[in-house]
Coordinates of C-alpha atoms in Angstrom, one line a residue:
M1 CA -8.0 -106.5 109.2
F2 CA -6.0 -109.8 108.9
A3 CA -3.9 -109.2 112.0
V4 CA -6.7 -108.5 114.5
P5 CA -8.2 -112.0 114.7
S6 CA -4.8 -113.5 115.4
I7 CA -4.1 -110.9 118.1
I8 CA -7.5 -111.7 119.7
Y9 CA -6.7 -115.4 119.7
I10 CA -3.2 -115.0 121.2
A11 CA -4.5 -112.6 123.8
H12 CA -7.1 -115.1 125.0
L13 CA -4.6 -117.9 124.8
K14 CA -2.1 -116.1 127.0
N15 CA -4.7 -114.5 129.2
M16 CA -3.7 -110.9 128.2
L17 CA -7.1 -109.5 128.9
D18 CA -8.6 -106.3 130.4
T19 CA -10.7 -107.0 133.5
P20 CA -13.9 -104.9 133.9
N21 CA -13.9 -102.5 136.9
G22 CA -16.0 -99.8 138.4
R23 CA -15.1 -97.1 135.8
T24 CA -15.1 -99.2 132.6
V25 CA -18.2 -99.7 130.4
H26 CA -17.4 -103.2 129.1
Q27 CA -18.5 -106.2 131.2
S28 CA -16.4 -109.1 129.9
L29 CA -12.7 -109.9 129.7
T30 CA -11.4 -108.2 126.5
P31 CA -7.9 -107.9 124.9
R32 CA -6.5 -104.4 124.8
L33 CA -3.9 -105.0 122.0
G34 CA -5.7 -103.6 119.0
G35 CA -3.2 -100.8 118.8
V36 CA -0.6 -103.4 117.6
A37 CA -2.6 -103.9 114.4
V38 CA -3.2 -100.2 114.0
F39 CA 0.5 -99.4 114.4
A40 CA 1.5 -102.3 112.0
G41 CA -0.9 -101.1 109.3
F42 CA 0.2 -97.4 109.7
M43 CA 3.9 -98.1 109.9
S44 CA 4.1 -100.5 107.0
A45 CA 2.1 -98.3 104.6
L46 CA 3.9 -95.1 105.6
T47 CA 7.5 -96.5 105.3
I48 CA 6.7 -98.2 101.9
F49 CA 4.8 -95.4 100.2
A50 CA 5.4 -92.0 101.9
P51 CA 8.3 -89.5 101.5
L52 CA 9.8 -89.3 105.0
Q53 CA 11.4 -85.9 105.0
N54 CA 10.2 -82.7 106.8
G55 CA 9.9 -84.3 110.2
V56 CA 8.0 -87.5 109.2
K57 CA 11.0 -89.7 110.0
E58 CA 11.3 -88.2 113.5
L59 CA 7.5 -88.6 113.9
L60 CA 7.9 -92.4 113.2
A61 CA 10.7 -92.6 115.8
G62 CA 8.4 -91.0 118.4
C63 CA 5.6 -93.4 117.4
I64 CA 7.9 -96.4 118.0
I65 CA 8.8 -95.2 121.5
L66 CA 5.1 -94.6 122.4
F67 CA 4.2 -97.9 120.9
F68 CA 6.4 -99.8 123.3
V69 CA 5.3 -97.6 126.3
G70 CA 1.7 -98.4 125.5
L71 CA 2.4 -102.0 124.9
K72 CA 4.0 -102.4 128.3
D73 CA 1.1 -100.5 129.9
D74 CA -1.4 -102.8 128.2
L75 CA 0.4 -106.0 129.2
V76 CA 1.7 -105.4 132.8
G77 CA 0.7 -101.8 133.7
M78 CA 2.9 -98.7 134.0
S79 CA 2.9 -95.7 136.3
V80 CA 1.8 -92.3 135.1
A81 CA 5.3 -90.9 135.7
K82 CA 6.9 -93.5 133.4
K83 CA 4.4 -93.0 130.7
F84 CA 5.0 -89.3 130.9
V85 CA 8.8 -89.8 130.5
G86 CA 8.1 -91.8 127.4
Q87 CA 5.9 -89.0 126.0
L88 CA 8.7 -86.5 126.8
L89 CA 11.2 -88.5 124.9
A90 CA 9.0 -88.9 121.9
T91 CA 8.1 -85.2 122.0
G92 CA 11.8 -84.2 122.3
I93 CA 12.7 -86.2 119.2
V94 CA 10.2 -84.3 116.9
M95 CA 10.7 -80.9 118.6
I96 CA 14.5 -80.9 118.7
M97 CA 15.6 -83.1 115.8
A98 CA 12.8 -82.1 113.4
D99 CA 12.1 -78.6 114.7
V100 CA 8.3 -79.4 114.8
R101 CA 7.0 -76.7 117.0
I102 CA 4.5 -73.8 117.3
T103 CA 6.5 -70.7 116.5
S104 CA 3.8 -68.1 116.6
F105 CA 0.4 -67.4 118.3
Q106 CA -0.6 -65.6 115.0
G107 CA -2.2 -62.7 116.9
I108 CA -4.1 -64.6 119.6
F109 CA -4.1 -62.3 122.7
G110 CA -2.0 -59.9 120.7
I111 CA 1.0 -62.3 120.6
G112 CA 2.9 -63.0 117.5
T113 CA 6.2 -64.8 117.2
L114 CA 7.2 -66.7 120.3
P115 CA 10.6 -66.6 121.9
V116 CA 12.4 -70.0 121.3
G117 CA 12.2 -71.1 124.9
V118 CA 8.5 -70.3 125.1
S119 CA 7.9 -72.0 121.7
Y120 CA 9.5 -75.3 122.9
A121 CA 7.7 -75.2 126.3
F122 CA 4.3 -74.5 124.7
T123 CA 4.8 -77.2 122.0
L124 CA 5.7 -79.7 124.7
G125 CA 2.4 -78.9 126.5
V126 CA 0.4 -79.1 123.2
I127 CA 1.9 -82.5 122.2
V128 CA 1.6 -84.1 125.6
G129 CA -1.9 -82.6 126.1
I130 CA -3.4 -83.8 122.8
T131 CA -1.7 -87.2 123.2
N132 CA -3.4 -87.7 126.5
A133 CA -6.7 -86.2 125.3
I134 CA -7.0 -88.9 122.7
N135 CA -5.9 -91.5 125.3
L136 CA -8.6 -90.3 127.8
I137 CA -11.5 -90.4 125.3
D138 CA -10.8 -94.0 124.5
G139 CA -13.6 -95.2 126.8
L140 CA -16.2 -96.7 124.4
D141 CA -16.1 -99.2 121.6
G142 CA -15.0 -97.4 118.5
L143 CA -15.0 -93.9 120.0
A144 CA -11.3 -92.9 119.9
G145 CA -10.9 -94.5 116.4
T146 CA -14.0 -92.7 115.0
I147 CA -12.8 -89.3 116.4
V148 CA -9.3 -89.8 115.2
L149 CA -10.6 -90.8 111.7
I150 CA -12.6 -87.5 111.5
I151 CA -9.6 -85.4 112.7
C152 CA -7.1 -87.1 110.3
G153 CA -9.5 -86.9 107.4
T154 CA -9.8 -83.2 107.9
F155 CA -6.1 -82.5 108.4
G156 CA -5.2 -84.9 105.6
Y157 CA -7.4 -83.1 103.1
Y158 CA -5.9 -79.7 103.8
F159 CA -2.3 -81.0 103.7
Y160 CA -3.0 -82.6 100.4
Q161 CA -4.7 -79.5 98.9
Y162 CA -2.4 -76.8 100.3
G163 CA 0.7 -78.4 101.8
G164 CA 3.1 -77.7 99.0
P165 CA 6.7 -79.1 99.2
Y166 CA 7.0 -78.7 103.0
Y167 CA 3.7 -80.1 104.4
S168 CA 2.0 -82.2 101.7
N169 CA 3.8 -85.4 102.9
Y170 CA 1.7 -85.1 106.1
A171 CA -1.3 -86.0 104.0
F172 CA 0.4 -89.5 103.7
V173 CA 0.7 -89.6 107.5
A174 CA -3.0 -88.8 108.0
L175 CA -4.1 -91.3 105.2
C176 CA -1.9 -94.2 106.5
L177 CA -3.4 -93.7 110.0
I178 CA -6.9 -93.7 108.6
G179 CA -6.1 -97.0 106.8
G180 CA -4.8 -98.6 110.0
L181 CA -7.9 -97.4 111.9
L182 CA -10.4 -98.6 109.3
G183 CA -8.9 -102.1 109.5
F184 CA -9.2 -102.0 113.3
L185 CA -12.6 -100.4 113.5
R186 CA -14.0 -103.4 111.6
Y187 CA -13.6 -105.3 115.0
N188 CA -14.0 -102.4 117.5
F189 CA -17.6 -101.3 117.4
H190 CA -20.0 -102.5 120.1
R191 CA -19.7 -105.3 121.3
A192 CA -16.0 -105.1 120.5
P193 CA -13.9 -108.3 120.8
I194 CA -10.8 -106.1 121.1
F195 CA -9.9 -102.6 122.4
M196 CA -7.3 -100.2 121.0
G197 CA -5.5 -99.9 124.4
D198 CA -2.8 -97.5 125.3
T199 CA -0.7 -99.0 122.5
G200 CA -3.1 -97.5 119.9
S201 CA -4.4 -94.4 121.7
L202 CA -0.9 -93.0 122.6
V203 CA 0.4 -93.5 119.1
C204 CA -2.8 -92.0 117.6
G205 CA -2.7 -89.1 120.0
F206 CA 0.9 -88.4 119.2
I207 CA 0.3 -88.4 115.5
V208 CA -2.7 -86.2 115.8
S209 CA -0.7 -83.7 117.9
V210 CA 2.0 -83.4 115.3
L211 CA -0.5 -83.0 112.5
S212 CA -2.2 -80.2 114.5
I213 CA 1.1 -78.4 115.0
Q214 CA 2.0 -78.7 111.3
F215 CA -1.4 -77.6 110.3
I216 CA -1.0 -74.4 112.4
E217 CA 2.5 -73.8 111.0
M218 CA 1.2 -74.3 107.4
G219 CA -1.3 -71.5 108.0
L220 CA 1.6 -69.3 109.0
H221 CA 4.1 -70.2 106.3
V222 CA 1.9 -71.1 103.3
G223 CA -0.9 -68.8 104.2
Q224 CA -3.4 -71.4 103.1
P225 CA -6.2 -72.3 103.6
F226 CA -7.0 -70.3 106.7
G227 CA -4.0 -68.1 107.2
A228 CA -3.8 -66.6 110.7
A229 CA -7.0 -68.3 111.8
A230 CA -5.3 -71.7 111.6
P231 CA -4.8 -72.1 115.4
S232 CA -8.6 -71.6 116.2
V233 CA -9.5 -73.9 113.3
A234 CA -7.2 -76.6 114.7
V235 CA -8.9 -76.2 118.1
G236 CA -12.3 -76.7 116.4
I237 CA -11.0 -79.8 114.6
L238 CA -9.9 -81.3 117.9
F239 CA -13.0 -80.1 119.8
V240 CA -14.4 -83.3 121.3
P241 CA -11.2 -84.7 122.9
L242 CA -10.1 -81.2 124.0
F243 CA -13.5 -80.3 125.5
D244 CA -13.7 -83.7 127.3
T245 CA -10.2 -83.5 128.8
L246 CA -10.5 -79.8 130.0
R247 CA -13.9 -80.6 131.4
V248 CA -13.0 -83.7 133.5
F249 CA -9.7 -82.1 134.6
S250 CA -11.5 -79.0 135.8
L251 CA -14.2 -81.0 137.6
R252 CA -11.6 -83.2 139.4
M253 CA -9.6 -80.2 140.5
L254 CA -12.7 -78.4 141.7
A255 CA -13.5 -81.5 143.8
G256 CA -10.0 -81.4 145.3
R257 CA -8.8 -84.5 143.5
S258 CA -5.8 -85.1 141.2
P259 CA -6.7 -84.3 137.5
F260 CA -5.4 -87.8 136.6
S261 CA -7.6 -89.7 139.1
P262 CA -9.9 -91.9 137.0
D263 CA -13.7 -91.5 137.3
K264 CA -16.9 -92.0 135.2
N265 CA -17.4 -88.3 134.4
H266 CA -16.3 -88.2 130.8
I267 CA -18.6 -86.8 128.1
H268 CA -19.4 -90.3 126.9
H269 CA -20.3 -91.5 130.4
R270 CA -22.7 -88.5 130.7
I271 CA -24.4 -89.3 127.3
L272 CA -24.7 -93.0 128.3
A273 CA -26.4 -91.9 131.6
M274 CA -29.0 -90.1 129.5
G275 CA -30.1 -93.5 128.1
F276 CA -28.2 -93.6 124.8
Q277 CA -26.6 -96.9 123.6
Q278 CA -22.9 -97.2 123.0
I279 CA -23.1 -97.0 119.2
S280 CA -25.5 -94.0 119.4
T281 CA -23.1 -92.2 121.8
V282 CA -20.2 -92.8 119.4
L283 CA -22.2 -91.5 116.4
L284 CA -23.5 -88.5 118.4
L285 CA -19.9 -87.5 119.5
G286 CA -18.6 -88.0 115.9
L287 CA -21.5 -85.8 114.6
L288 CA -20.7 -83.2 117.2
N289 CA -17.1 -83.1 116.1
V290 CA -18.1 -82.8 112.5
L291 CA -20.5 -80.0 113.1
V292 CA -17.9 -78.0 115.1
I293 CA -15.4 -78.6 112.3
L294 CA -17.8 -77.3 109.7
F295 CA -18.5 -74.3 111.9
V296 CA -14.9 -73.2 112.3
I297 CA -14.2 -73.8 108.6
R298 CA -17.2 -71.8 107.5
F299 CA -16.4 -68.9 109.9
A300 CA -12.6 -69.0 109.7
H301 CA -12.7 -65.5 108.2
L302 CA -13.8 -64.0 111.5
G303 CA -10.4 -64.7 113.0
N304 CA -9.0 -66.4 116.1
T305 CA -10.5 -64.2 118.8
I306 CA -14.1 -64.6 117.7
L307 CA -13.8 -68.3 116.9
I308 CA -12.1 -69.2 120.2
A309 CA -14.7 -67.1 122.1
A310 CA -17.5 -69.0 120.3
L311 CA -15.9 -72.4 121.0
A312 CA -15.4 -71.4 124.7
G313 CA -19.0 -70.3 124.9
F314 CA -20.3 -73.5 123.3
S315 CA -18.1 -75.6 125.7
A316 CA -19.5 -73.7 128.7
L317 CA -23.1 -74.3 127.5
L318 CA -22.4 -78.0 127.0
S319 CA -20.8 -78.3 130.5
V320 CA -23.8 -76.6 132.1
F321 CA -26.2 -78.9 130.2
F322 CA -24.3 -82.0 131.3
G323 CA -24.1 -80.7 134.9
V324 CA -27.9 -79.9 135.1
Y325 CA -28.8 -83.3 133.5
Q326 CA -26.4 -85.2 135.9
S327 CA -27.9 -83.5 139.0
R328 CA -31.5 -84.4 137.8
I329 CA -30.4 -88.1 137.4
S330 CA -28.8 -88.0 140.9
R331 CA -32.0 -86.6 142.4
R332 CA -34.1 -89.2 140.7
Q333 CA -31.8 -92.0 141.9
L334 CA -32.0 -90.5 145.5
L335 CA -35.8 -90.3 145.4
A336 CA -36.0 -93.9 144.0
A337 CA -33.8 -95.1 146.8
E338 CA -35.8 -93.3 149.4
S339 CA -39.1 -94.7 148.1
G340 CA -37.6 -98.2 148.0
N341 CA -36.7 -97.9 151.7

């Protein structure tokens, strides 16, 4: 909270500002360095108060790498390939040095324990995928911060309650990130004088990905609180960023474009197009994520197959709804243009 005003002042003084373009929602020059304050709050609290064993030390090392990758991207820009190399390096540290990885599918598709090579490859995809999902949803004032708050609050509670000696210190990780985000969100709701930027969204996404993996592994080794259903519960907790990323990637590839080509087809863009304001859109997506979390927690006893099928069905219905609504808006705009001519 104390750092953000100074960061805003220096960013304006040195002209380190994000310029509006055709795919952004904001309309004025705005600093993108809010992630510096989030990282500072998170890092200082965690290193002072938290036990750093069981992979937390390696998680911090990965966060430092992604912090500098995001910082360079926010200041001068960086290619997708170079950002990906930074993500690979951070992922390699937690996977290889701390052995943080998904070791079993816990019965999903009839698959149990994974071969070591498959485990590393799948974990790499999970960490990079979730990191970029949080990065991609950072398109409205307060949206990424609110969604990460909800996710970390959920994971943190279960680590605290059931983590035991091997996983309870990840409650510290979740809580310290919540603290960093609360201080930042004070300045990040519409109209925000500062954005999180890649500095914040990459670090937040990386932390969330590691929390997700450890939550799934906790279900396997501790047996609490959801046992073998932990993978599908984790998917439900991450519903909004995962749904948004899979949806926009699918639409881009169906249109014959690169999945990484930017556009205004994210879920928050579609809700804004319905006439909602920015704050309403953020609250609506936060509520959606909370409702899905409550659903997967309530019906965790049904097991992975039913829960994942239910989440996939709900995702398909949402996609159809947004598609139909978008085509109606396009038809109205076309008719308005024709009548104007």
